[in-house]
Coordinates of C-alpha atoms in Angstrom, one line a residue:
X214 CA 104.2 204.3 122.0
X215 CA 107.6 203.0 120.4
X216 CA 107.3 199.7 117.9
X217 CA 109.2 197.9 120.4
X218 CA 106.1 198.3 123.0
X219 CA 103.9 197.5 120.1
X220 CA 106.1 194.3 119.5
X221 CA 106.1 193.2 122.8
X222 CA 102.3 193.2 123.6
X223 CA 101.4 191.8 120.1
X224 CA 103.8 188.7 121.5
X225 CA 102.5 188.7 124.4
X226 CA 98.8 188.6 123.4
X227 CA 99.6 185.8 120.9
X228 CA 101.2 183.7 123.4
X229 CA 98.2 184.0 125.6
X230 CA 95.8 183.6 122.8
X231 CA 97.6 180.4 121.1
X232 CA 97.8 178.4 124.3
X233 CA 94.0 178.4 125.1
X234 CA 93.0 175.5 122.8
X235 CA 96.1 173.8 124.4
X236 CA 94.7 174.0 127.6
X237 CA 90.8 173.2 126.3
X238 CA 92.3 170.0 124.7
X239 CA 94.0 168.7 127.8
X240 CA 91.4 168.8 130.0
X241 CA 88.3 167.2 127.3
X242 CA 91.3 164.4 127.2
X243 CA 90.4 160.8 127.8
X244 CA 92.2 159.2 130.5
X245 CA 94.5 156.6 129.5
X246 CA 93.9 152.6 130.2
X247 CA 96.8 151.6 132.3
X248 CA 97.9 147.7 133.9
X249 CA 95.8 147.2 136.6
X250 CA 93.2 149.8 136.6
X251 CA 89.9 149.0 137.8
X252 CA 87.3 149.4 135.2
X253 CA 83.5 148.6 136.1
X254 CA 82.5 148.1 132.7
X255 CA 78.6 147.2 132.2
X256 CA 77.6 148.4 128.7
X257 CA 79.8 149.3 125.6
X258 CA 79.3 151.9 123.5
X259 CA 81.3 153.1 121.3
X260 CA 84.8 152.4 120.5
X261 CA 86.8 154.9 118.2
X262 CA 89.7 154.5 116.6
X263 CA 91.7 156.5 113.5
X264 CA 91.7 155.1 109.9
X265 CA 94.8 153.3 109.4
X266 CA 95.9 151.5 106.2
X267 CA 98.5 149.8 107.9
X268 CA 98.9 146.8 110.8
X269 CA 100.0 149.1 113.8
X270 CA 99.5 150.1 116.9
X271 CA 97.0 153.0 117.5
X272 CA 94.9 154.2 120.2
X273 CA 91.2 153.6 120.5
X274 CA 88.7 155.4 122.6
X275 CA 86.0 153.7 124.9
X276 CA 82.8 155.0 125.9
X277 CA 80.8 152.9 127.8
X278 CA 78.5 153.1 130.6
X279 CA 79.0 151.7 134.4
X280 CA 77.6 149.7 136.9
X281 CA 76.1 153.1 138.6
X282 CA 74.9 154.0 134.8
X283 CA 77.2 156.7 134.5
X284 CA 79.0 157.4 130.9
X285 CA 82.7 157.3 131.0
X286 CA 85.3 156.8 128.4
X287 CA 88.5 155.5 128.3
X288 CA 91.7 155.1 125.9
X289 CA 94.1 152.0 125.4
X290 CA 96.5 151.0 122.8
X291 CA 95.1 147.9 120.2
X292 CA 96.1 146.8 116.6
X293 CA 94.4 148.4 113.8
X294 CA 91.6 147.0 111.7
X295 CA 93.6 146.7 109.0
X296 CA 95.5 143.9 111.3
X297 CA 92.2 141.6 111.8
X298 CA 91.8 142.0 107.8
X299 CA 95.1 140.6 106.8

């Protein structure tokens, strides 16, 4: 076997390798809050949201539990702690 067989199924096998925890991330995703979508909302849980140490725009995570009693989580944009603070 020639380096340039060696080369190509090294890139290939990267390639393959480095996409998997792009794919694993997509689908544990949160779906995203838009207008208008129904939520059916009857306990909050949690809501998550990154350190920030300035007043901007981030994007939080819901999980709270429906009218059925079924777990779901959300994600919408809000203003930062440090916002409420100032």
């Amino acid at each position: 076997m020639n380096i340039r067989n060696v080369s190509i199924a090294s890139l290939l096998a990267f390639t393959t390798l480095s996409g998997l925890p792009l794919v694993a991330e997509e689908k544990a995703d949160v779906p995203a809050y838009e207008y208008g979508m129904p939520l059916d909302i009857a306990r909050v849980i949690r809501i998550e949201e990154p350190k920030s140490r300035v007043c901007e725009v981030v994007r939080a995570k819901m999980t709270y539990v429906n009218s059925q009693g079924v777990t779901e989580r959300v994600s919408f944009l809000k203003q930062s702690e440090v916002c409420v603070l100032q």
